[in-house]
mmCIF file of C-alpha atoms in Angstrom:
data_model
loop_
_atom_site.group_PDB
_atom_site.id
_atom_site.type_symbol
_atom_site.label_atom_id
_atom_site.label_comp_id
_atom_site.label_asym_id
_atom_site.label_seq_id
_atom_site.Cartn_x
_atom_site.Cartn_y
_atom_site.Cartn_z
ATOM 1 C CA UNK A 1441 -0.043 -0.049 0.055
ATOM 2 C CA UNK A 1442 0.965 3.679 -0.216
ATOM 3 C CA UNK A 1443 1.599 4.373 3.556
ATOM 4 C CA UNK A 1444 4.585 6.579 2.707
ATOM 5 C CA UNK A 1445 2.515 8.748 0.353
ATOM 6 C CA UNK A 1446 -0.659 8.993 2.268
ATOM 7 C CA UNK A 1447 -0.049 12.370 4.085
ATOM 8 C CA UNK A 1448 1.585 14.118 1.177
ATOM 9 C CA UNK A 1449 0.070 17.396 -0.229
ATOM 10 C CA UNK A 1450 -0.367 17.596 -3.959
ATOM 11 C CA UNK A 1451 3.104 19.021 -4.671
ATOM 12 C CA UNK A 1452 4.907 16.366 -2.642
ATOM 13 C CA UNK A 1453 2.746 13.497 -3.904
ATOM 14 C CA UNK A 1454 3.427 14.554 -7.692
ATOM 15 C CA UNK A 1455 7.184 14.674 -7.040
ATOM 16 C CA UNK A 1456 7.210 11.363 -5.235
ATOM 17 C CA UNK A 1457 5.129 9.644 -7.943
ATOM 18 C CA UNK A 1458 7.259 10.794 -10.803
ATOM 19 C CA UNK A 1459 10.397 9.669 -8.947
ATOM 20 C CA UNK A 1460 8.889 6.281 -8.209
ATOM 21 C CA UNK A 1461 7.593 5.828 -11.720
ATOM 22 C CA UNK A 1462 10.916 6.761 -13.328
ATOM 23 C CA UNK A 1463 12.774 4.437 -10.896
ATOM 24 C CA UNK A 1464 10.582 1.505 -11.726
ATOM 25 C CA UNK A 1465 11.027 2.101 -15.624
ATOM 26 C CA UNK A 1466 14.857 2.287 -15.054
ATOM 27 C CA UNK A 1467 14.959 -1.059 -13.272
ATOM 28 C CA UNK A 1468 12.612 -2.767 -15.764
ATOM 29 C CA UNK A 1469 14.966 -1.357 -18.676
ATOM 30 C CA UNK A 1470 17.970 -2.820 -16.748
ATOM 31 C CA UNK A 1471 16.455 -6.199 -16.652
ATOM 32 C CA UNK A 1472 15.634 -6.108 -20.384
ATOM 33 C CA UNK A 1473 12.702 -4.869 -22.451
ATOM 34 C CA UNK A 1474 11.128 -5.286 -25.868
ATOM 35 C CA UNK A 1475 9.005 -2.698 -27.644
ATOM 36 C CA UNK A 1476 5.817 -2.721 -29.598
ATOM 37 C CA UNK A 1477 5.059 -0.147 -32.186
ATOM 38 C CA UNK A 1478 2.381 2.429 -31.811
ATOM 39 C CA UNK A 1479 2.179 4.635 -34.925
ATOM 40 C CA UNK A 1480 5.798 4.277 -36.364
ATOM 41 C CA UNK A 1481 9.050 2.645 -35.712
ATOM 42 C CA UNK A 1482 9.968 5.759 -33.305
ATOM 43 C CA UNK A 1483 6.637 5.726 -31.721
ATOM 44 C CA UNK A 1484 6.968 2.846 -29.269
ATOM 45 C CA UNK A 1485 5.637 1.444 -26.089
ATOM 46 C CA UNK A 1486 7.129 -1.061 -23.576
ATOM 47 C CA UNK A 1487 6.054 -2.939 -20.435
ATOM 48 C CA UNK A 1488 7.794 -0.345 -18.525
ATOM 49 C CA UNK A 1489 5.409 2.381 -19.841
ATOM 50 C CA UNK A 1490 2.508 0.371 -18.694
ATOM 51 C CA UNK A 1491 3.915 -0.646 -15.434
ATOM 52 C CA UNK A 1492 4.889 2.943 -14.562
ATOM 53 C CA UNK A 1493 1.512 4.277 -15.477
ATOM 54 C CA UNK A 1494 -0.216 1.640 -13.291
ATOM 55 C CA UNK A 1495 1.987 2.534 -10.363
ATOM 56 C CA UNK A 1496 0.917 6.281 -10.754
ATOM 57 C CA UNK A 1497 -2.708 5.729 -11.476
ATOM 58 C CA UNK A 1498 -3.274 3.120 -8.835
ATOM 59 C CA UNK A 1499 -1.708 5.409 -6.226
ATOM 60 C CA UNK A 1500 -3.806 8.354 -7.228
ATOM 61 C CA UNK A 1501 -6.952 6.120 -7.369
ATOM 62 C CA UNK A 1502 -6.387 5.399 -3.718
ATOM 63 C CA UNK A 1503 -4.983 8.589 -2.503
ATOM 64 C CA UNK A 1504 -7.250 11.145 -4.597
ATOM 65 C CA UNK A 1505 -10.294 8.960 -5.303
ATOM 66 C CA UNK A 1506 -12.477 11.720 -6.462
ATOM 67 C CA UNK A 1507 -9.935 13.199 -8.990
ATOM 68 C CA UNK A 1508 -9.934 12.341 -12.484
ATOM 69 C CA UNK A 1509 -7.114 10.594 -14.353
ATOM 70 C CA UNK A 1510 -5.937 10.576 -17.873
ATOM 71 C CA UNK A 1511 -2.912 8.473 -18.824
ATOM 72 C CA UNK A 1512 -0.924 8.193 -22.208
ATOM 73 C CA UNK A 1513 -1.322 4.309 -22.046
ATOM 74 C CA UNK A 1514 -4.974 4.374 -21.295
ATOM 75 C CA UNK A 1515 -5.589 4.998 -17.610
ATOM 76 C CA UNK A 1516 -8.621 6.840 -17.032
ATOM 77 C CA UNK A 1517 -11.015 7.921 -14.296
ATOM 78 C CA UNK A 1518 -13.862 10.493 -14.142
ATOM 79 C CA UNK A 1519 -13.356 13.508 -11.917
ATOM 80 C CA UNK A 1520 -16.061 14.637 -9.417
ATOM 81 C CA UNK A 1521 -13.845 17.470 -7.989
ATOM 82 C CA UNK A 1522 -13.139 19.303 -11.233
ATOM 83 C CA UNK A 1523 -9.350 18.106 -10.803
ATOM 84 C CA UNK A 1524 -7.634 15.720 -13.224
ATOM 85 C CA UNK A 1525 -4.167 14.287 -13.110
ATOM 86 C CA UNK A 1526 -2.394 13.867 -16.448
ATOM 87 C CA UNK A 1527 0.164 10.992 -16.552
ATOM 88 C CA UNK A 1528 3.138 10.346 -19.022
ATOM 89 C CA UNK A 1529 4.702 7.307 -17.377
ATOM 90 C CA UNK A 1530 7.742 7.346 -19.642
ATOM 91 C CA UNK A 1531 8.133 10.485 -21.858
ATOM 92 C CA UNK A 1532 10.881 9.709 -24.589
ATOM 93 C CA UNK A 1533 10.165 6.032 -24.841
ATOM 94 C CA UNK A 1534 12.381 5.652 -28.152
ATOM 95 C CA UNK A 1535 15.352 7.348 -26.131
ATOM 96 C CA UNK A 1536 14.604 5.269 -23.088
ATOM 97 C CA UNK A 1537 14.644 2.052 -24.942
ATOM 98 C CA UNK A 1538 17.795 3.058 -26.855
ATOM 99 C CA UNK A 1539 19.792 3.567 -23.757
ATOM 100 C CA UNK A 1540 19.669 7.479 -24.114
ATOM 101 C CA UNK A 1541 19.203 9.750 -21.128
ATOM 102 C CA UNK A 1542 16.723 12.035 -22.390
ATOM 103 C CA UNK A 1543 13.471 10.460 -20.929
ATOM 104 C CA UNK A 1544 11.469 11.205 -17.939
ATOM 105 C CA UNK A 1545 8.283 10.522 -15.876
ATOM 106 C CA UNK A 1546 5.915 13.416 -15.956
ATOM 107 C CA UNK A 1547 2.648 14.213 -14.190
ATOM 108 C CA UNK A 1548 0.368 17.385 -14.315
ATOM 109 C CA UNK A 1549 -2.561 18.390 -12.420
ATOM 110 C CA UNK A 1550 -5.393 20.663 -13.982
ATOM 111 C CA UNK A 1551 -8.594 21.983 -12.676
ATOM 112 C CA UNK A 1552 -11.367 24.297 -13.824
ATOM 113 C CA UNK A 1553 -9.135 27.289 -13.786
ATOM 114 C CA UNK A 1554 -6.263 25.626 -15.673
ATOM 115 C CA UNK A 1555 -2.977 24.211 -14.666
ATOM 116 C CA UNK A 1556 -2.277 23.538 -10.913
ATOM 117 C CA UNK A 1557 1.206 22.017 -11.084
ATOM 118 C CA UNK A 1558 3.650 19.972 -13.242
ATOM 119 C CA UNK A 1559 6.319 17.529 -12.063
ATOM 120 C CA UNK A 1560 8.997 15.848 -14.129
ATOM 121 C CA UNK A 1561 11.747 13.373 -12.992
ATOM 122 C CA UNK A 1562 14.660 12.757 -15.268
ATOM 123 C CA UNK A 1563 16.751 10.027 -13.622
ATOM 124 C CA UNK A 1564 19.629 9.806 -16.041
ATOM 125 C CA UNK A 1565 20.686 13.250 -14.766
ATOM 126 C CA UNK A 1566 19.033 12.991 -11.257
ATOM 127 C CA UNK A 1567 16.820 16.035 -11.903
ATOM 128 C CA UNK A 1568 13.479 16.480 -10.252
ATOM 129 C CA UNK A 1569 11.332 19.380 -11.439
ATOM 130 C CA UNK A 1570 8.267 20.871 -9.904
ATOM 131 C CA UNK A 1571 6.280 24.036 -10.432
ATOM 132 C CA UNK A 1572 2.742 25.507 -10.868
ATOM 133 C CA UNK A 1573 0.240 27.984 -9.585
ATOM 134 C CA UNK A 1574 1.594 29.872 -6.650
ATOM 135 C CA UNK A 1575 4.731 27.570 -6.803
ATOM 136 C CA UNK A 1576 7.861 28.952 -8.681
ATOM 137 C CA UNK A 1577 9.611 26.340 -10.458
ATOM 138 C CA UNK A 1578 12.193 24.304 -8.644
ATOM 139 C CA UNK A 1579 14.989 21.904 -9.561
ATOM 140 C CA UNK A 1580 15.919 19.400 -7.064
ATOM 141 C CA UNK A 1581 14.274 21.804 -4.398
ATOM 142 C CA UNK A 1582 16.135 24.941 -5.514
ATOM 143 C CA UNK A 1583 14.150 27.800 -7.278
ATOM 144 C CA UNK A 1584 15.430 28.151 -10.832
ATOM 145 C CA UNK A 1585 14.375 31.834 -10.877
ATOM 146 C CA UNK A 1586 12.395 33.893 -13.179
ATOM 147 C CA UNK A 1587 13.307 33.596 -16.955
ATOM 148 C CA UNK A 1588 14.907 36.817 -18.626
ATOM 149 C CA UNK A 1589 13.369 37.865 -21.814
ATOM 150 C CA UNK A 1590 15.331 37.105 -24.991
ATOM 151 C CA UNK A 1591 14.566 37.304 -28.697
ATOM 152 C CA UNK A 1592 14.353 34.161 -30.801
ATOM 153 C CA UNK A 1593 17.622 35.067 -32.670
ATOM 154 C CA UNK A 1594 19.557 34.975 -29.428
ATOM 155 C CA UNK A 1595 18.273 31.417 -28.167
ATOM 156 C CA UNK A 1596 18.318 27.982 -28.881
ATOM 157 C CA UNK A 1597 14.965 26.236 -30.197
ATOM 158 C CA UNK A 1598 13.943 22.816 -29.357
ATOM 159 C CA UNK A 1599 11.472 21.186 -31.534
ATOM 160 C CA UNK A 1600 10.300 18.050 -33.339
ATOM 161 C CA UNK A 1601 8.665 17.237 -36.724
ATOM 162 C CA UNK A 1602 8.548 13.631 -37.730
ATOM 163 C CA UNK A 1603 10.160 12.772 -41.079
ATOM 164 C CA UNK A 1604 6.901 11.185 -42.255
ATOM 165 C CA UNK A 1605 5.127 14.506 -42.376
ATOM 166 C CA UNK A 1606 7.700 16.481 -44.135
ATOM 167 C CA UNK A 1607 6.044 16.362 -47.462
ATOM 168 C CA UNK A 1608 3.007 18.106 -45.860
ATOM 169 C CA UNK A 1609 3.317 21.741 -46.805
ATOM 170 C CA UNK A 1610 0.904 22.984 -44.138
ATOM 171 C CA UNK A 1611 3.456 21.501 -41.601
ATOM 172 C CA UNK A 1612 6.808 21.871 -43.150
ATOM 173 C CA UNK A 1613 6.529 25.472 -44.249
ATOM 174 C CA UNK A 1614 5.607 26.993 -40.972
ATOM 175 C CA UNK A 1615 8.147 24.784 -39.154
ATOM 176 C CA UNK A 1616 10.969 25.872 -41.411
ATOM 177 C CA UNK A 1617 9.930 29.531 -41.085
ATOM 178 C CA UNK A 1618 10.033 29.245 -37.301
ATOM 179 C CA UNK A 1619 13.291 27.365 -36.793
ATOM 180 C CA UNK A 1620 15.176 29.504 -39.350
ATOM 181 C CA UNK A 1621 15.050 32.412 -37.008
ATOM 182 C CA UNK A 1622 16.608 30.719 -33.983
ATOM 183 C CA UNK A 1623 20.236 30.891 -32.862
ATOM 184 C CA UNK A 1624 20.446 27.148 -33.059
ATOM 185 C CA UNK A 1625 17.885 24.103 -33.170
ATOM 186 C CA UNK A 1626 17.820 21.054 -31.149
ATOM 187 C CA UNK A 1627 15.786 17.818 -31.210
ATOM 188 C CA UNK A 1628 15.909 15.786 -28.056
ATOM 189 C CA UNK A 1629 12.758 13.685 -28.352
ATOM 190 C CA UNK A 1630 11.124 14.175 -25.030
ATOM 191 C CA UNK A 1631 8.685 17.130 -24.744
ATOM 192 C CA UNK A 1632 8.672 17.271 -20.974
ATOM 193 C CA UNK A 1633 12.494 17.146 -20.804
ATOM 194 C CA UNK A 1634 12.597 19.907 -23.340
ATOM 195 C CA UNK A 1635 10.275 21.971 -21.457
ATOM 196 C CA UNK A 1636 11.988 21.520 -18.243
ATOM 197 C CA UNK A 1637 15.079 22.849 -19.998
ATOM 198 C CA UNK A 1638 13.056 25.752 -21.173
ATOM 199 C CA UNK A 1639 12.073 26.603 -17.766
ATOM 200 C CA UNK A 1640 15.682 26.455 -16.607
ATOM 201 C CA UNK A 1641 16.834 28.757 -19.236
ATOM 202 C CA UNK A 1642 18.969 26.136 -21.065
ATOM 203 C CA UNK A 1643 16.681 26.260 -24.095
ATOM 204 C CA UNK A 1644 15.021 29.507 -25.048
ATOM 205 C CA UNK A 1645 11.848 28.373 -26.810
ATOM 206 C CA UNK A 1646 10.127 25.056 -27.611
ATOM 207 C CA UNK A 1647 7.647 24.426 -30.396
ATOM 208 C CA UNK A 1648 5.877 21.320 -31.603
ATOM 209 C CA UNK A 1649 2.579 20.523 -33.480
ATOM 210 C CA UNK A 1650 -0.221 18.225 -32.415
ATOM 211 C CA UNK A 1651 1.051 17.606 -28.884
ATOM 212 C CA UNK A 1652 -1.136 15.494 -26.621
ATOM 213 C CA UNK A 1653 -1.829 16.951 -23.153
ATOM 214 C CA UNK A 1654 0.494 14.534 -21.393
ATOM 215 C CA UNK A 1655 3.492 15.812 -23.404
ATOM 216 C CA UNK A 1656 2.451 19.375 -22.959
ATOM 217 C CA UNK A 1657 1.006 20.138 -19.549
ATOM 218 C CA UNK A 1658 3.584 18.957 -16.976
ATOM 219 C CA UNK A 1659 6.280 21.114 -18.969
ATOM 220 C CA UNK A 1660 3.969 24.010 -19.594
ATOM 221 C CA UNK A 1661 3.324 24.294 -15.862
ATOM 222 C CA UNK A 1662 7.073 24.353 -15.262
ATOM 223 C CA UNK A 1663 7.669 27.074 -17.926
ATOM 224 C CA UNK A 1664 4.792 29.199 -16.761
ATOM 225 C CA UNK A 1665 5.884 29.080 -13.033
ATOM 226 C CA UNK A 1666 9.437 30.262 -14.216
ATOM 227 C CA UNK A 1667 7.886 33.420 -15.653
ATOM 228 C CA UNK A 1668 7.724 31.967 -19.379
ATOM 229 C CA UNK A 1669 4.928 32.224 -21.787
ATOM 230 C CA UNK A 1670 2.955 29.211 -23.026
ATOM 231 C CA UNK A 1671 0.568 29.290 -25.971
ATOM 232 C CA UNK A 1672 -1.329 26.939 -28.359
ATOM 233 C CA UNK A 1673 -2.143 28.305 -31.769
ATOM 234 C CA UNK A 1674 -3.862 27.049 -34.810
ATOM 235 C CA UNK A 1675 -1.909 27.376 -38.040
ATOM 236 C CA UNK A 1676 -3.149 25.967 -41.328
ATOM 237 C CA UNK A 1677 -5.233 23.393 -39.678
ATOM 238 C CA UNK A 1678 -2.651 22.184 -37.094
ATOM 239 C CA UNK A 1679 -2.229 23.148 -33.415
ATOM 240 C CA UNK A 1680 1.131 24.228 -32.479
ATOM 241 C CA UNK A 1681 2.392 24.477 -28.725
ATOM 242 C CA UNK A 1682 4.948 26.951 -28.090
ATOM 243 C CA UNK A 1683 6.648 27.755 -24.760
ATOM 244 C CA UNK A 1684 9.589 29.830 -23.493
ATOM 245 C CA UNK A 1685 11.044 33.399 -23.109
ATOM 246 C CA UNK A 1686 7.998 35.620 -24.017
ATOM 247 C CA UNK A 1687 9.559 37.585 -26.876
ATOM 248 C CA UNK A 1688 10.894 34.269 -28.440
ATOM 249 C CA UNK A 1689 7.453 32.701 -28.172
ATOM 250 C CA UNK A 1690 5.760 35.713 -29.773
ATOM 251 C CA UNK A 1691 8.332 35.652 -32.667
ATOM 252 C CA UNK A 1692 7.703 31.849 -33.327
ATOM 253 C CA UNK A 1693 4.053 32.303 -33.432
ATOM 254 C CA UNK A 1694 4.493 35.089 -35.836
ATOM 255 C CA UNK A 1695 6.799 33.009 -38.091
ATOM 256 C CA UNK A 1696 4.482 30.015 -37.970
ATOM 257 C CA UNK A 1697 1.595 32.125 -38.994
ATOM 258 C CA UNK A 1698 3.648 33.572 -41.853
#
């Protein structure tokens, strides 16, 4: 049972659950895993994804029984409180399975007024992130401080566009317009790890299209709580999620819209 979690508030609970989910996934990877394809060779799922989600979802069902649950791998519960926990048990599964360090476990809590908090645990670098409404973003317990504003031309941009969609002009052209204005571009393959880096000021801005809420909300909470800007905008029939230093975010949106 979850006796060690029973008396924790939402912030401490989110931090504990992301840590335990990441530790479970890492142990399972060390013991050996095989992957199944979801939509492509690079979009995969493993038994660790399912086990980590079950750990988080079952704990929340016992400890916050009236809150809703939405999980990437199918966990679901209806909310009677107006609050819903959004679970990404292993964000960056292709990296995780390949032995790369850019993966994490992530969790967000939202209510009728928006985002309450986000938590991200990246075990490869022993970084635990937490932040949200009335909670300035912290890394391993230390506040990261407020982001200074900078233009797109002076910052790195993290992004992702799957090779399969490159022939689609409605995606490729806005994306190329946005990335061409950045100081440099990086693709790491984990939205929550990327957004945690944005909250810390390591990356200036992040943009990606068609992002599910479990890849967006945990990191968006961290960026907002660090003084950054988060926006979702529709461009040529696709929804782009953009987060980072305010001026850089505005410039990415302008570039996307053409």
